[in-house]
Each structure stands twice: as structure tokens, then as C-alpha cells.
Amino acid sequence: MNTNIKQAEIDISDQYEKMRGEKVNVSYGDKQALFDVDVSIAANKVTALIGPSGCGKSTFLRCLNRMNDTIDICKVTGTITLDNEDIYAPSVDVVELRARVGMVFQKPNPFPKSIFENVAYGPRIHGLANSKADLEEMVVTSLQKAGLFSEVKDRMNEPGTGLSGGQQQRLCIARAIAVQPDVILMDEPCSALDPIATATIETLIDELREKYTIVIVTHSMQQAARVSQNTAFFHLGELVEFGTTDQIFTAPIDQRTQNYITGRIG
Amino acid sequence: MSNSVADTSTASSVTKKRDLNLKKRYAAERRFRAMGIGAIAIGLFFLAALLFTVVSKGYTAFWQTSIALEITFDEGVIDSAKKRVEDPNILLMANYPRLARNALQSQLGLEKPTKPILKQLDGMISNGVRVQLREMLLSDPTLMGKTQKVWVLAEANIDSAFKGQIDLSVAEKNRKVSDAQIGWIDDLNSKGLIAQKFNTGLFFNGASSRPEMAGMGAAIIGSFYMMLIVLIQALPIGVAASVYLEEFAPKNRWTDLIEVNINNLAAVPSIVYGLLGLALFINIAHLPRSASLVGGLVLTLITLPTIIIATRAALRAVPPSIRSAALGVGASKMQMVSHHVLPLAAPGILTGTIIGLAQALGETAPLLLIGMVAFVADFPLTPLDPATALPVQIFMWANEAERAFVERTSGAIIVLLMFLAVMNIAAIILRKRFERRW
Ligand SMILES: Nc1ncnc2c1ncn2[C@@H]1O[C@H](COP(=O)(O)OP(=O)(O)OP(=O)(O)O)[C@@H](O)[C@H]1O
Ligand SMILES: [Mg+2]
């Protein structure tokens, strides 16, 4: 099994490595959720994390911006680096890390504030804008990048929670972009959306890839195949196979990967 | 063809036969509904009974009988030796009730009354007339020798008689109002010189052993100070404690223990807090007895668990997704709490606080222990002055034997209930106002 991963790594060795997990072990209390996971996240690529429910995809994703810190019983060991710096080192400030590694959640979770405030919140707390006009421009660009601006430009002061599910999710993406992160983590961002909204967001992800590194958890094989360049397949807390999306979907090496993508486990 | 027809007929006969127990289910539902309505009816009945007894006994307390007198500020009575310029005490000590009695006597056309008659005349007018006339003369010395129409309070029993609360069929010696006095009341009434006026003294006067002059002014101020002290202490302490426990503290055995203890504290009988306050604030810290400061401190202790429990519930009701969202864009924990969690929890915290305050406003037993049953005639100017509280005032009046105090007790209960109602309505309005509907 180890050899499989090695081989996969060779396939992506030409890509700049934005983040890297090495021997990542995570346990919730006595229950271990991840076993020695090694993953390399290439810059300006979309990396998809796939696998059956409960295999630890969200757990791994949360390690990448230390959202696991907020869970009392969660213990993370191993190294995870961002631009070759250990993000779990004591010198690293979580707040700064999360400004560099943004997150979009499974269920759209806009703040119960206006659309403008939702997007402006991140830049405001990080002091990214020098003036009011500056801030407004940031909000507009972020909404444009998230493909939401034309729909909400007349109702910036209306509550973000009043938008449709797909619009809310794009608002959350705009909120994440506004902080100008390097990496955006997305945990099943389309699971609550209809096919049309899903398609909008998939297009969006493809566009965002130019500026950002994206890690996405998804249950849809088609989605992984459509939007991602690299794919990691998790099973029961282990990373079974990791490689380019083409390779994983056309010539999987491990039998379990084969079974999963053809729908025999999961 | 024929086969399919046969099939449908069997199917429908099966449907007919199916017994879904509907009758029983609906009957159970009806029974439950009837029980619920019954329970509410019982509750409403007792509420109505309570309000009826209190209001029917107490509404008369808001009116007080006054008598109009043509008072002559007779120098011969006040300062017969004309020494008031040298000795200002003369004006303070003068026999003002005599002025009132003289006025009443001439108004009733009584000439050369006997001693018992004079005594009964004195008994018509409240002793409060002494202060009333003295204040008039002191503020306007030119009144000396002049005659002026003044409304003075009638004595409590006269008040009761005028309100029709005294049974006149009882033998004269067994009641507090004599036949002569009844006659005078009727006489004054026919001349329009006796009337019921709105009882402002009930709200502004301090304690008095004479019911017609007794008011809950000192109690209202005492209660106000205590509510203020409770608010400025219990709210910040309670919110800080809850935020720490809910958002920052690790979940371990110690925090569990603290949580259990806070919940238990809310159930500790309030009189125990009174004992604690007596030991801690009065015997050890040597704060003054009967002071609203001590009362406020004790009530703070009583209110804290309520506020903490309500605040924690309000914090827990804020969806975790909001917290993740804030942390996800890089907010610090403090920013997450102050920008998102607290504003969303504010309506719940507010409601809990007002309910805690209302609870504190009605608390009586602990205040008895720290000496707030004092007879306080003067307004407490600071929270360190002796004061009483509204419920304590009710308790004290309820222990008085005189008929006029019964009426005042109920009147004070009405006032207390109104304060509580106002606070609860405020809680509802504030919650509606701050509640986020998006
Ligand atoms: N907060 C938590 N406390 C305890 N155990 C947890 C917690 N979160 C996840 N786990 C456990 O860790 C394992 C991996 O969970 P995780 O949420 O990462 O799975 P997942 O791959 O994201 O699944 P899904 O596709 O259903 O979202 C599961 O067995 C789960 O029970
Ligand atoms: Mg998940």
C-alpha cells in the first residue's frame, strides 16, 4: 500500500507543494480517526478528498487550518506544513493561519448580518482595508470572484441569511476569499445545493484555482472528476491512494479505490 | 380482465376491515386536551381569585379621605409670647393640631365643647396635620394671623368610616368611631368639606405608625437601590462567568463540578443567603445593618445563579456553525464571542436578567435577616442609609392590627405586582426588539 502512495507522489512531483501532511494521526479521545496520513497539496490545483462516510475526510481537512483545536478531545500528531512551515509549531498563531487558510463549510453558515457585513467582517478584523472605500472595493471584488455580485448588488444591506442556499454558499465563499487566503478548504460545499447551484459553484472553483489552492471534500465522484486535478482516497482513517484525478479514476492501483469509485463500497 | 376486477374487490374489502385503532387514538387525544384545558382553567381560577381578593381589598388604599378646614394661623395659639424672632424653636414646637381642631370646631358650629367632645374632634384629624401646617408657616411666615383653606388628612378610622368600611350596627363602645364623629362626617359631607383624594402619600411617605400617613416611599427607594446594585453586579459577573464556562473553559471534572454547584445554588433557599449575608457583610465586613447596600449584595448572590443559568442557555442556543464561521475567517475566540455569540445571545441574557431581577424584587426572607425590617420614616439618601424593601414593607403592614393597614397591605401588593408586571413586559418587549428574525 505504501508503494502506491509513493508512486502517486511521483506523478505530481512537478507541482509546487503548497501544503503537506506527514504521518498525520488524529484521535478523538480514545478513538483514532486518522492513521499516518501523508498528503501533498499542490499549489493552484484543486485537491479532492474522497472516501466513504466517517473515513476522516473532514477530520483531515480541519487539521489543515487547525479547526480541530476547537474540539477539546481532538489530538493531532505528525507534521502539517504550509509553505514548508509547520503550522502546529508553537510560534504559529492560529488566527494568522486561518487568515491564510480559509474554510467553506458543508452547510452555508452566513453571519446573521447584512450581505456587506458578512464579506467585510474578515478584512475588518484583520485590518486589511485602509479606508471605507478600500473595504467596499474588497467586498465587491470578493463577491464578483464568488460570482454573486450581480445578484446581490442592489441588496447589500439585506441579511445574508435571506439568500437562497446556493447564494448563501457563494456568500460564504466570498467571505473566505475576502481575507485573501492562500488556500481555501471546502467541506462538501455543494451537499445542500441543487444541481444548478452546484454547477455554478463548480465553475467558480475552477476559476478560483488560478489564484488559490483549493482542497475540497466531496461525496460525488463526478464532482471530484470534474473539478479536481489531484485526488486522495480515504478509507477507515487511512489514506489508501493519492494521485492525479485522471490516474485515480482511470487506473486506480488499490482494489479498495477501484471498488469505491465504481460504487461497491461507501 | 376478470382477474383484475376480483383483485380490486379483495383489496377494498381489506381496506374496510383494517382497524387502525382510530377511535381509541382520537379518544386519548380528546382526553389529553380536556386535561390540559382543565389544568389551565385551574391556574386561571386561582390567578383570578388572587387578583380579585388583592384588588378588592386594596384599591381603596389609593384614595385617602381629606377634610377641608379654614385654618386660622392664630398667633395666640402658635406664639402667644411673641418670642419667635429670638427662638425659632417656637415655630417648630407650636401646637398646630390645636389650629386644626379649632377650625373643625367652628366649621361644625360647636360652641363650648366638653372635654370628651374635644377629644373626639382631635380624633377626626390625622396627626400629620402638625407637620403639614408647620411646613406651610415656615415656608411663608406672612401666613401668621391669616386664614386659609387647607385640605388635611382625616384620621385613619374616620377614613375607614367615610369609605363605609366600619360596621355601624355594632355598639358604639365597640367601634373606633363614635356616633358624634359619624354625625360630623355626614355634616361635612353635606357641605362638600370631606372628600377622597388620590393617595400620593402611599407612594411618597416613609413608615409611620399612623396608617393614614404610612407610605412605601422608603421601601420603593430601598428596592430601587437594591435592583440597581443587583443589576450592576450580577449582570457583568454572571455574563463573564457564563461566557468563560461556555466558551473558554475546558470540559473536565472541575468545570462539571462548578456547573453542578451553580445549578444547586439556584435551588438554595433564599433565607440561607440571608444568613450568609448577615455573617459575611454585617458581622465580618461591618457594613451597616438595614442598608440597601447589604440587601443588594445578598440579592446579587441570589440572582447570580439564575442569570448564569439563563445566560448559558442563551449561549448554547447560538448555533455552533456561527462559531465555526467566525473562527474560519480568522477571528480570535474573544472576537468570536463579542462580535457574534454575545449579540445573538443578548435577548436571552436580557430576559434571564429581568426575570432574575423580578425574583430579587420579590425576595423577603433574606432581607429580614439582615435587618431590613427597620421602621424607616426618612428617605434613604444613599444605599448605606437604613431602608426597607417593598415586600418587607408588605410583610410589616400585614402584621399590623389596624383595619386601615389591611387596606394598605393590599395596596402595596398591587403596587409590587405592577412593578413585576412592568418588568416582565419590558423583558418581552426587549426580547422582541433584539430578536433576530433572519
Ligand atoms: N467531534 C468529534 N468527536 C468525536 N469523534 C469525531 C468527531 N468528529 C469526527 N469524529 C469521528 O472521526 C471519524 C471521522 O469523522 P469525519 O467527520 O472526519 O468523517 P468524514 O469522512 O468527514 O465523514 P462524512 O463523509 O460523513 O462527513 C468518525 O468515526 C467520527 O465518528
Ligand atoms: Mg465530513
XYZ file of C-alpha atoms and ligand atoms in Angstrom:
736
model
C 0.000 0.000 0.000
C 2.829 2.343 0.831
C 4.255 1.827 -2.597
C 1.025 3.002 -4.140
C 1.292 6.319 -2.417
C 4.923 6.664 -3.411
C 4.069 6.106 -6.980
C 1.305 8.642 -6.805
C 3.641 11.231 -5.402
C 5.946 10.880 -8.356
C 3.043 11.755 -10.598
C 2.588 15.161 -9.034
C 6.195 15.943 -8.259
C 6.340 18.672 -10.843
C 3.780 20.745 -8.923
C 4.719 23.324 -6.256
C 3.760 21.883 -2.910
C 1.616 24.401 -1.012
C 0.723 22.230 1.973
C 1.909 18.872 3.141
C 0.781 16.414 5.772
C 3.253 13.888 7.084
C 2.382 10.986 9.362
C -0.762 12.788 10.479
C -2.531 10.910 13.254
C -5.730 12.237 14.749
C -7.733 10.813 17.583
C -10.928 11.895 19.285
C -10.397 10.763 22.870
C -9.617 7.046 22.634
C -10.897 6.727 19.104
C -8.316 7.173 16.388
C -9.751 8.777 13.271
C -6.673 9.132 11.041
C -3.678 6.806 10.738
C -0.349 8.053 9.366
C -1.776 10.126 6.581
C 0.689 11.600 4.061
C -0.786 14.044 1.588
C 0.740 16.699 -0.579
C -1.403 19.644 -1.656
C -0.237 21.265 -4.846
C -0.475 24.990 -5.344
C -3.120 26.367 -7.685
C -4.672 22.956 -8.040
C -7.878 21.518 -6.701
C -7.259 18.538 -4.467
C -10.312 16.363 -3.849
C -10.661 14.237 -0.727
C -13.000 11.321 -1.327
C -13.990 8.256 0.639
C -16.916 6.654 2.426
C -18.707 8.408 5.269
C -16.772 8.509 8.535
C -13.392 7.773 6.929
C -11.855 11.004 8.228
C -12.024 13.436 5.302
C -13.449 16.284 7.339
C -11.048 15.452 10.141
C -8.097 15.819 7.812
C -9.471 18.988 6.284
C -9.897 20.525 9.719
C -6.267 19.726 10.503
C -5.193 21.972 7.653
C -6.425 25.157 9.343
C -6.385 23.807 12.888
C -10.137 23.963 13.312
C -9.642 20.755 15.270
C -8.168 22.907 18.028
C -11.705 23.905 18.931
C -12.648 20.288 19.695
C -11.456 19.561 23.227
C -10.941 15.838 22.835
C -9.168 16.029 19.491
C -5.424 15.253 19.459
C -3.338 15.791 16.330
C 0.198 14.449 15.874
C 2.552 14.430 12.898
C 3.542 17.438 10.835
C 1.499 19.609 8.565
C 3.282 22.348 6.697
C 2.191 25.407 4.811
C 4.891 26.752 2.524
C 7.298 24.435 4.354
C 6.460 25.876 7.767
C 4.978 23.638 10.433
C 1.537 25.027 11.183
C 1.392 23.213 14.532
C 4.640 24.838 15.725
C 4.202 26.850 18.923
C 5.340 30.005 17.159
C 2.420 29.847 14.747
C -0.612 31.942 15.542
C -3.869 30.165 14.691
C -5.574 33.405 13.845
C -2.932 34.200 11.266
C -3.018 30.639 9.945
C -6.767 30.788 9.449
C -6.390 34.067 7.621
C -4.100 32.216 5.190
C -6.116 29.001 5.061
C -9.795 29.872 4.717
C -12.688 27.492 5.056
C -16.106 26.971 3.496
C -18.391 24.660 5.400
C -20.792 21.949 4.374
C -23.875 23.864 5.435
C -23.885 27.501 4.329
C -23.355 29.493 7.525
C -23.546 33.214 6.806
C -23.496 35.502 9.827
C -26.922 36.864 10.742
C -25.790 40.233 9.436
C -26.057 42.086 6.160
C -24.502 40.712 2.977
C -21.955 43.505 3.078
C -21.062 42.836 6.716
C -20.637 39.147 6.027
C -17.923 39.776 3.485
C -16.434 42.800 5.211
C -16.017 41.022 8.528
C -12.762 39.203 7.709
C -10.917 42.184 6.196
C -12.138 44.319 9.077
C -10.822 42.141 11.905
C -7.521 41.611 10.105
C -7.187 45.298 9.317
C -6.760 44.630 5.609
C -8.572 47.732 4.406
C -7.124 51.201 4.865
C -10.295 53.128 4.256
C -14.002 52.673 3.877
C -13.735 52.870 0.113
C -10.971 50.295 0.217
C -13.172 47.959 2.222
C -16.089 48.450 -0.113
C -13.912 47.624 -3.064
C -12.680 44.464 -1.347
C -16.251 43.376 -0.681
C -17.250 43.991 -4.286
C -14.246 42.128 -5.745
C -14.774 39.189 -3.425
C -18.439 38.989 -4.349
C -17.500 39.228 -8.018
C -14.960 36.429 -7.691
C -17.580 34.337 -5.941
C -19.950 35.039 -8.824
C -22.562 36.558 -6.560
C -22.152 40.273 -7.090
C -24.614 40.769 -9.934
C -27.316 39.018 -7.900
C -26.884 40.996 -4.707
C -25.542 44.395 -5.750
C -28.892 46.084 -5.015
C -29.391 44.429 -1.661
C -26.040 44.687 0.076
C -27.674 45.746 3.326
C -30.152 42.928 3.444
C -29.451 39.961 5.690
C -27.151 37.307 4.274
C -29.413 34.656 5.720
C -32.194 35.839 3.415
C -30.416 34.487 0.344
C -31.097 31.110 -1.264
C -28.967 28.146 -0.229
C -26.710 28.343 -3.285
C -26.344 32.096 -2.919
C -25.534 31.678 0.767
C -22.812 29.195 -0.086
C -21.323 31.599 -2.616
C -21.568 34.331 0.019
C -19.540 32.087 2.323
C -17.003 31.596 -0.444
C -16.841 35.372 -0.925
C -16.375 35.751 2.808
C -13.462 33.300 2.698
C -11.920 34.999 -0.364
C -12.186 38.464 1.175
C -9.496 37.593 3.718
C -7.161 36.932 0.738
C -6.106 33.462 1.830
C -3.617 31.232 0.013
C -5.608 28.079 0.497
C -9.366 27.543 0.605
C -10.735 24.430 2.284
C -14.212 23.299 1.302
C -16.083 20.586 3.158
C -18.811 19.217 0.891
C -19.731 22.724 -0.248
C -22.451 21.514 -2.585
C -24.129 18.881 -0.466
C -27.044 21.165 0.369
C -27.470 22.524 -3.143
C -29.477 21.694 -6.248
C -27.699 20.717 -9.493
C -27.824 24.231 -10.943
C -26.303 25.871 -7.879
C -23.797 23.030 -7.765
C -22.768 23.696 -11.336
C -22.320 27.403 -10.554
C -20.063 26.590 -7.646
C -18.077 24.033 -9.611
C -17.384 26.614 -12.315
C -16.438 29.018 -9.590
C -13.988 26.545 -8.054
C -12.368 26.073 -11.405
C -11.905 29.836 -11.765
C -10.672 30.295 -8.219
C -7.925 27.746 -8.826
C -5.944 30.342 -10.749
C -5.331 32.376 -7.608
C -5.891 29.953 -4.790
C -5.024 26.448 -3.750
C -8.205 24.517 -3.087
C -8.915 21.396 -1.072
C -12.411 20.027 -1.430
C -14.187 17.165 0.315
C -16.882 15.625 -1.823
C -19.140 12.593 -1.941
C -19.783 12.962 -5.608
C -17.380 11.047 -7.841
C -18.498 13.143 -10.785
C -17.754 16.322 -8.915
C -14.289 15.107 -7.954
C -13.647 14.141 -11.535
C -14.967 17.451 -12.873
C -13.262 19.957 -10.606
C -10.124 18.382 -9.178
C -6.650 17.751 -10.532
C -5.462 15.599 -7.647
C -7.481 13.137 -5.612
C -6.913 11.455 -2.278
C -8.961 8.419 -1.387
C -9.510 7.768 2.322
C -10.837 4.594 3.828
C -11.335 3.889 7.550
C -8.929 6.624 8.565
C -6.181 5.579 6.188
C -5.059 7.294 3.049
C -5.410 4.459 0.577
C -4.410 6.116 -2.614
C -3.290 9.511 -3.741
C -2.538 10.735 -7.234
C -3.778 12.777 -10.128
C -7.506 12.645 -10.592
C -7.065 11.108 -14.038
C -4.999 8.310 -12.675
C -7.278 7.601 -9.695
C -10.393 7.469 -11.832
C -8.985 5.641 -14.823
C -6.311 3.403 -13.404
C -6.658 3.021 -9.640
C -3.960 0.859 -8.173
C -5.637 -0.235 -4.961
C -8.592 -2.595 -5.102
C -10.480 -0.530 -2.484
C -10.222 2.592 -4.607
C -11.489 0.655 -7.564
C -14.408 -0.651 -5.542
C -15.284 2.772 -4.189
C -15.273 4.672 -7.443
C -17.293 2.007 -9.115
C -19.783 2.161 -6.244
C -19.127 -1.109 -4.496
C -18.172 0.371 -1.110
C -19.330 3.509 0.552
C -59.610 -8.886 -17.058
C -61.894 -10.726 -14.683
C -58.845 -11.441 -12.589
C -58.009 -7.802 -12.080
C -61.603 -6.950 -11.106
C -61.503 -9.675 -8.469
C -58.215 -8.226 -7.228
C -59.593 -4.731 -6.649
C -62.651 -6.069 -4.820
C -60.486 -8.033 -2.393
C -58.256 -5.012 -1.938
C -61.152 -2.736 -0.983
C -62.603 -5.295 1.407
C -59.201 -5.498 3.066
C -59.135 -1.706 3.412
C -62.568 -1.799 5.038
C -61.513 -4.418 7.516
C -58.385 -2.604 8.621
C -58.850 -1.272 12.126
C -56.339 1.499 12.718
C -57.448 1.986 16.286
C -58.505 5.458 15.255
C -61.345 5.714 17.732
C -59.082 4.958 20.656
C -56.399 7.302 19.403
C -58.803 10.208 18.999
C -60.368 9.491 22.383
C -56.924 9.600 24.005
C -56.235 12.871 22.281
C -59.537 14.344 23.440
C -58.855 13.195 26.991
C -55.433 14.787 26.935
C -56.824 18.009 25.556
C -59.529 18.128 28.208
C -56.944 17.592 30.909
C -54.782 20.367 29.531
C -57.694 22.782 29.374
C -58.666 21.756 32.899
C -55.167 22.445 34.178
C -55.150 25.881 32.578
C -58.621 26.605 33.949
C -57.498 25.760 37.484
C -54.486 28.021 37.089
C -56.592 30.863 35.749
C -59.144 30.411 38.525
C -56.549 30.812 41.235
C -54.941 33.748 39.459
C -58.324 35.426 39.181
C -59.078 34.676 42.828
C -55.746 36.144 43.882
C -56.169 39.278 41.815
C -59.769 39.679 42.945
C -59.012 39.453 46.667
C -55.985 41.715 46.430
C -57.615 44.314 44.227
C -60.961 44.336 46.006
C -59.254 44.797 49.369
C -56.569 47.111 48.147
C -57.958 49.517 45.566
C -59.374 51.822 48.264
C -55.836 52.335 49.570
C -55.150 54.568 46.600
C -57.657 57.091 47.920
C -57.408 58.827 51.240
C -60.074 60.886 52.989
C -59.245 64.538 53.471
C -61.144 67.283 55.274
C -61.184 70.904 54.139
C -60.529 73.275 57.025
C -60.483 77.055 57.212
C -57.284 77.213 59.215
C -56.522 80.433 61.053
C -52.827 80.680 61.891
C -53.720 82.113 65.288
C -50.756 83.820 66.867
C -52.343 83.254 70.255
C -52.030 79.519 69.805
C -48.718 79.367 67.966
C -46.687 82.019 69.710
C -48.634 83.698 72.449
C -45.499 85.235 73.997
C -44.333 86.635 70.617
C -40.844 85.312 71.087
C -40.436 83.549 67.751
C -37.867 86.022 66.458
C -35.439 85.152 69.263
C -36.352 81.477 69.497
C -37.085 79.802 66.140
C -37.884 76.616 68.041
C -41.212 78.079 68.964
C -42.440 77.701 65.415
C -41.245 74.118 65.396
C -42.859 73.153 68.676
C -46.151 75.010 68.326
C -49.459 73.247 68.830
C -50.578 73.062 65.213
C -53.181 70.318 65.773
C -54.991 72.824 68.011
C -55.351 75.152 64.986
C -56.921 72.338 63.030
C -59.205 71.389 65.890
C -60.322 74.975 66.313
C -61.052 75.237 62.621
C -63.037 71.993 62.633
C -64.900 73.050 65.755
C -66.037 76.333 64.259
C -66.828 74.661 60.945
C -69.143 72.231 62.742
C -70.612 75.107 64.763
C -69.794 73.563 68.126
C -69.684 76.112 70.922
C -68.098 75.407 74.270
C -67.493 71.731 73.637
C -66.840 69.441 76.567
C -63.551 67.627 77.034
C -64.741 64.318 75.552
C -66.083 66.192 72.547
C -62.726 67.931 72.101
C -61.048 64.575 72.223
C -63.344 63.247 69.548
C -62.679 66.341 67.480
C -58.954 65.680 67.782
C -59.645 62.141 66.687
C -61.090 63.367 63.410
C -57.858 64.733 62.077
C -54.634 62.949 61.327
C -51.647 63.877 63.380
C -49.926 64.586 60.092
C -51.548 67.989 60.241
C -48.770 69.059 62.630
C -46.078 68.710 60.003
C -48.311 69.971 57.211
C -49.210 73.257 58.892
C -45.711 73.759 60.267
C -44.209 73.446 56.800
C -46.758 75.933 55.456
C -45.938 78.510 58.111
C -42.187 78.028 57.908
C -42.135 78.498 54.161
C -44.430 81.513 54.310
C -44.193 83.356 57.681
C -46.628 86.029 56.465
C -49.415 83.495 56.961
C -49.361 84.317 60.666
C -52.744 85.619 61.682
C -54.327 84.856 58.334
C -56.973 82.293 57.485
C -56.587 79.824 54.665
C -58.470 76.828 53.333
C -56.359 73.688 53.776
C -57.145 70.059 52.955
C -55.873 67.941 55.818
C -55.821 64.161 56.127
C -58.590 62.587 58.132
C -57.636 60.154 60.867
C -57.425 56.511 59.707
C -60.657 55.395 61.394
C -62.533 58.362 60.002
C -61.133 57.390 56.630
C -62.426 53.853 57.094
C -65.814 55.145 58.218
C -66.068 57.507 55.258
C -65.198 54.653 52.918
C -68.016 52.654 54.516
C -65.699 50.012 55.899
C -66.897 50.291 59.501
C -69.943 48.361 60.581
C -72.223 50.967 62.208
C -74.619 48.392 63.626
C -72.011 47.481 66.235
C -72.493 49.093 69.662
C -70.779 52.466 69.850
C -68.300 51.493 72.544
C -67.123 48.540 70.465
C -66.129 50.548 67.448
C -63.396 53.053 66.812
C -65.679 55.791 65.524
C -68.232 57.448 67.770
C -71.777 58.407 66.807
C -70.843 62.052 67.157
C -67.992 61.617 64.698
C -70.313 59.863 62.241
C -72.646 62.821 62.528
C -69.832 65.247 61.847
C -68.704 63.241 58.824
C -72.235 63.455 57.424
C -72.360 67.165 58.215
C -69.031 67.812 56.487
C -70.064 65.632 53.589
C -73.246 67.597 53.021
C -71.156 70.792 52.880
C -68.669 69.178 50.490
C -65.885 69.604 53.010
C -64.837 65.965 53.195
C -63.647 64.020 50.154
C -61.451 61.204 48.966
C -58.307 62.369 47.229
C -55.696 60.379 45.354
C -53.296 58.995 47.929
C -49.901 60.316 46.854
C -48.618 59.719 50.384
C -48.869 55.981 49.788
C -46.035 56.318 47.295
C -44.011 59.102 48.838
C -44.300 58.828 52.616
C -41.962 56.823 54.786
C -43.021 54.437 57.515
C -45.474 55.678 60.112
C -47.388 54.103 62.937
C -50.444 56.065 61.790
C -51.897 54.242 58.819
C -53.220 57.359 57.094
C -49.679 58.719 56.919
C -47.825 55.495 56.246
C -46.355 55.134 52.775
C -43.910 52.934 50.948
C -41.612 55.706 49.787
C -38.637 54.432 51.764
C -39.378 50.892 50.600
C -39.604 51.919 46.945
C -36.293 53.751 47.162
C -34.693 50.840 49.028
C -35.932 48.375 46.440
C -34.723 50.658 43.665
C -31.215 50.870 45.156
C -31.115 47.115 45.555
C -32.257 46.455 41.999
C -29.572 48.827 40.781
C -26.907 47.113 42.880
C -28.043 43.689 41.723
C -28.070 44.797 38.093
C -24.609 46.347 38.051
C -23.094 43.404 39.884
C -24.972 40.307 38.830
C -25.167 41.086 35.117
C -21.445 41.545 34.401
C -20.355 38.825 36.835
C -22.991 36.412 35.576
C -22.252 37.040 31.912
C -18.493 36.828 32.424
C -18.825 33.570 34.342
C -21.149 32.044 31.748
C -19.043 33.127 28.793
C -15.956 31.684 30.407
C -17.639 28.396 31.315
C -19.407 28.045 27.988
C -16.782 29.272 25.532
C -13.347 29.103 27.104
C -13.181 26.630 29.977
C -12.075 23.093 29.170
C -14.741 20.482 29.733
C -13.383 18.459 32.614
C -14.299 17.269 36.077
C -13.722 20.679 37.629
C -15.966 22.557 35.269
C -18.593 19.830 35.653
C -18.379 20.274 39.406
C -18.777 24.032 39.053
C -21.756 23.576 36.784
C -23.489 21.233 39.230
C -22.799 23.673 42.038
C -24.215 26.637 40.184
C -27.364 24.692 39.436
C -27.615 23.721 43.095
C -27.063 27.294 44.241
C -30.137 28.313 42.294
C -32.144 25.928 44.461
C -30.726 27.001 47.828
C -33.495 28.557 49.979
C -33.054 32.301 49.947
C -33.062 32.546 53.736
C -29.718 30.744 53.706
C -28.326 33.588 51.642
C -29.697 35.937 54.289
C -27.706 34.111 56.962
C -24.632 34.236 54.748
C -25.097 37.960 54.203
C -25.543 38.532 57.925
C -22.342 36.645 58.721
C -20.272 37.977 55.841
C -21.343 41.530 55.147
C -22.505 42.644 58.590
C -20.549 40.635 61.137
C -17.260 40.373 59.257
C -17.234 43.292 56.840
C -19.105 45.525 59.315
C -21.363 47.075 56.729
C -24.313 48.898 58.286
C -27.422 46.925 59.158
C -30.659 47.564 57.282
C -28.728 49.209 54.447
C -29.816 48.628 50.896
C -26.173 48.035 50.012
C -26.143 44.841 52.071
C -29.569 43.885 50.751
C -28.300 44.429 47.224
C -25.237 42.274 47.852
C -27.344 39.432 49.260
C -29.843 39.680 46.411
C -26.934 39.641 43.951
C -25.864 36.291 45.356
C -29.410 35.000 44.997
C -29.786 36.322 41.458
C -26.397 35.222 40.117
C -27.222 31.543 39.559
C -30.431 32.490 37.741
C -28.556 34.847 35.443
C -25.738 32.359 34.881
C -28.138 29.554 34.013
C -30.159 31.770 31.658
C -27.030 33.174 30.017
C -25.502 29.750 29.498
C -28.715 28.519 27.934
C -28.748 31.560 25.659
C -25.106 30.997 24.672
C -25.746 27.337 23.984
C -28.660 28.266 21.759
C -26.333 30.143 19.403
C -25.705 27.725 16.546
C -22.169 26.238 16.521
C -21.981 26.974 12.799
C -21.771 30.692 13.625
C -18.771 29.991 15.841
C -17.076 27.931 13.122
C -17.805 30.652 10.596
C -16.150 33.294 12.761
C -13.145 31.137 13.600
C -12.899 30.073 9.960
C -12.263 33.621 8.758
C -9.615 34.023 11.427
C -11.476 35.679 14.287
C -9.894 35.139 17.684
C -12.016 33.441 20.290
C -12.638 36.756 22.002
C -13.772 38.307 18.718
C -15.969 35.318 18.016
C -17.664 35.786 21.385
C -18.007 39.553 21.360
C -18.884 40.026 17.673
C -21.161 37.081 17.102
C -22.084 34.925 20.063
C -22.946 37.575 22.651
C -25.077 39.719 20.321
C -27.037 36.644 19.314
C -27.424 35.579 22.940
C -28.331 39.075 24.147
C -32.131 38.666 24.092
C -31.897 35.515 26.172
C -29.446 37.102 28.593
C -31.694 40.116 28.922
C -34.757 38.032 29.636
C -32.864 35.998 32.202
C -31.594 39.138 33.874
C -35.001 40.753 34.113
C -36.532 37.561 35.462
C -33.679 37.380 37.983
C -34.324 40.988 38.974
C -38.036 40.341 39.337
C -37.223 37.394 41.558
C -34.925 39.605 43.638
C -37.572 42.317 43.863
C -39.991 39.897 45.498
C -37.442 38.350 47.870
C -38.335 38.910 51.519
C -36.843 36.362 53.899
C -33.121 37.153 53.452
C -33.817 40.856 53.908
C -35.490 40.186 57.253
C -32.283 38.548 58.448
C -30.067 41.481 57.577
C -32.278 43.880 59.482
C -34.264 45.470 56.695
C -37.435 45.170 58.792
C -36.486 48.505 60.303
C -39.008 51.289 60.832
C -37.705 53.769 58.278
C -39.505 57.090 58.331
C -36.884 59.076 56.393
C -35.918 58.543 52.788
C -32.629 56.684 52.405
C -30.379 59.173 50.646
C -27.616 56.680 49.867
C -27.529 52.876 49.735
C -25.781 52.981 53.106
C -28.767 54.543 54.889
C -31.337 52.328 56.566
C -34.049 51.313 54.156
C -36.633 48.640 53.679
C -37.888 46.885 50.585
C -41.337 46.637 49.026
C -42.071 43.026 50.028
C -40.702 43.686 53.524
C -42.995 46.692 53.811
C -45.898 44.459 52.850
C -44.799 41.958 55.466
C -44.639 44.663 58.132
C -48.013 46.149 57.255
C -49.566 42.704 57.202
C -48.509 42.302 60.823
C -50.290 45.486 61.906
C -53.641 45.039 63.569
C -55.417 48.179 62.452
C -58.083 47.919 59.808
C -56.524 50.709 57.744
C -53.290 48.738 57.408
C -55.117 45.788 55.854
C -56.164 48.057 53.039
C -52.620 49.412 52.700
C -51.116 45.934 52.652
C -53.245 45.032 49.666
C -52.498 48.366 48.066
C -48.771 47.736 48.423
C -49.203 44.247 46.958
C -50.926 45.804 43.956
C -48.006 48.193 43.535
C -45.477 45.352 43.801
C -47.410 43.263 41.285
C -47.475 46.226 38.943
C -43.712 46.631 39.179
C -43.300 42.922 38.430
C -45.704 43.124 35.507
C -43.852 46.130 34.115
C -40.541 44.268 34.375
C -41.914 41.200 32.663
C -43.466 43.260 29.901
C -40.122 45.012 29.497
C -38.469 41.606 29.153
C -40.919 40.611 26.434
C -40.571 43.891 24.554
C -36.778 43.872 24.730
C -36.635 40.300 23.552
C -38.926 41.055 20.631
C -36.881 44.072 19.741
C -33.474 42.373 19.802
C -34.553 39.037 18.447
C -33.023 38.446 15.025
C -35.595 37.294 12.603
C -33.105 36.463 9.858
N -16.050 15.950 17.128
C -15.845 14.628 17.101
N -15.833 13.920 18.243
C -15.640 12.590 18.241
N -15.446 11.872 17.142
C -15.457 12.506 15.958
C -15.671 13.916 15.874
N -15.634 14.278 14.586
C -15.418 13.141 13.895
N -15.304 12.081 14.715
C -15.062 10.700 14.320
O -13.960 10.658 13.468
C -14.204 9.815 12.366
C -14.013 10.563 11.080
O -15.005 11.578 11.009
P -15.071 12.632 9.849
O -16.088 13.631 10.227
O -13.719 13.123 9.575
O -15.592 11.729 8.666
P -15.918 12.165 7.179
O -15.024 11.382 6.304
O -15.894 13.633 7.045
O -17.383 11.624 7.026
P -18.592 12.269 6.214
O -18.348 11.989 4.806
O -19.781 11.533 6.731
O -18.614 13.715 6.543
C -15.606 9.277 12.521
O -15.539 7.980 13.018
C -16.231 10.183 13.536
O -17.095 9.454 14.366
Mg -17.381 15.186 6.750
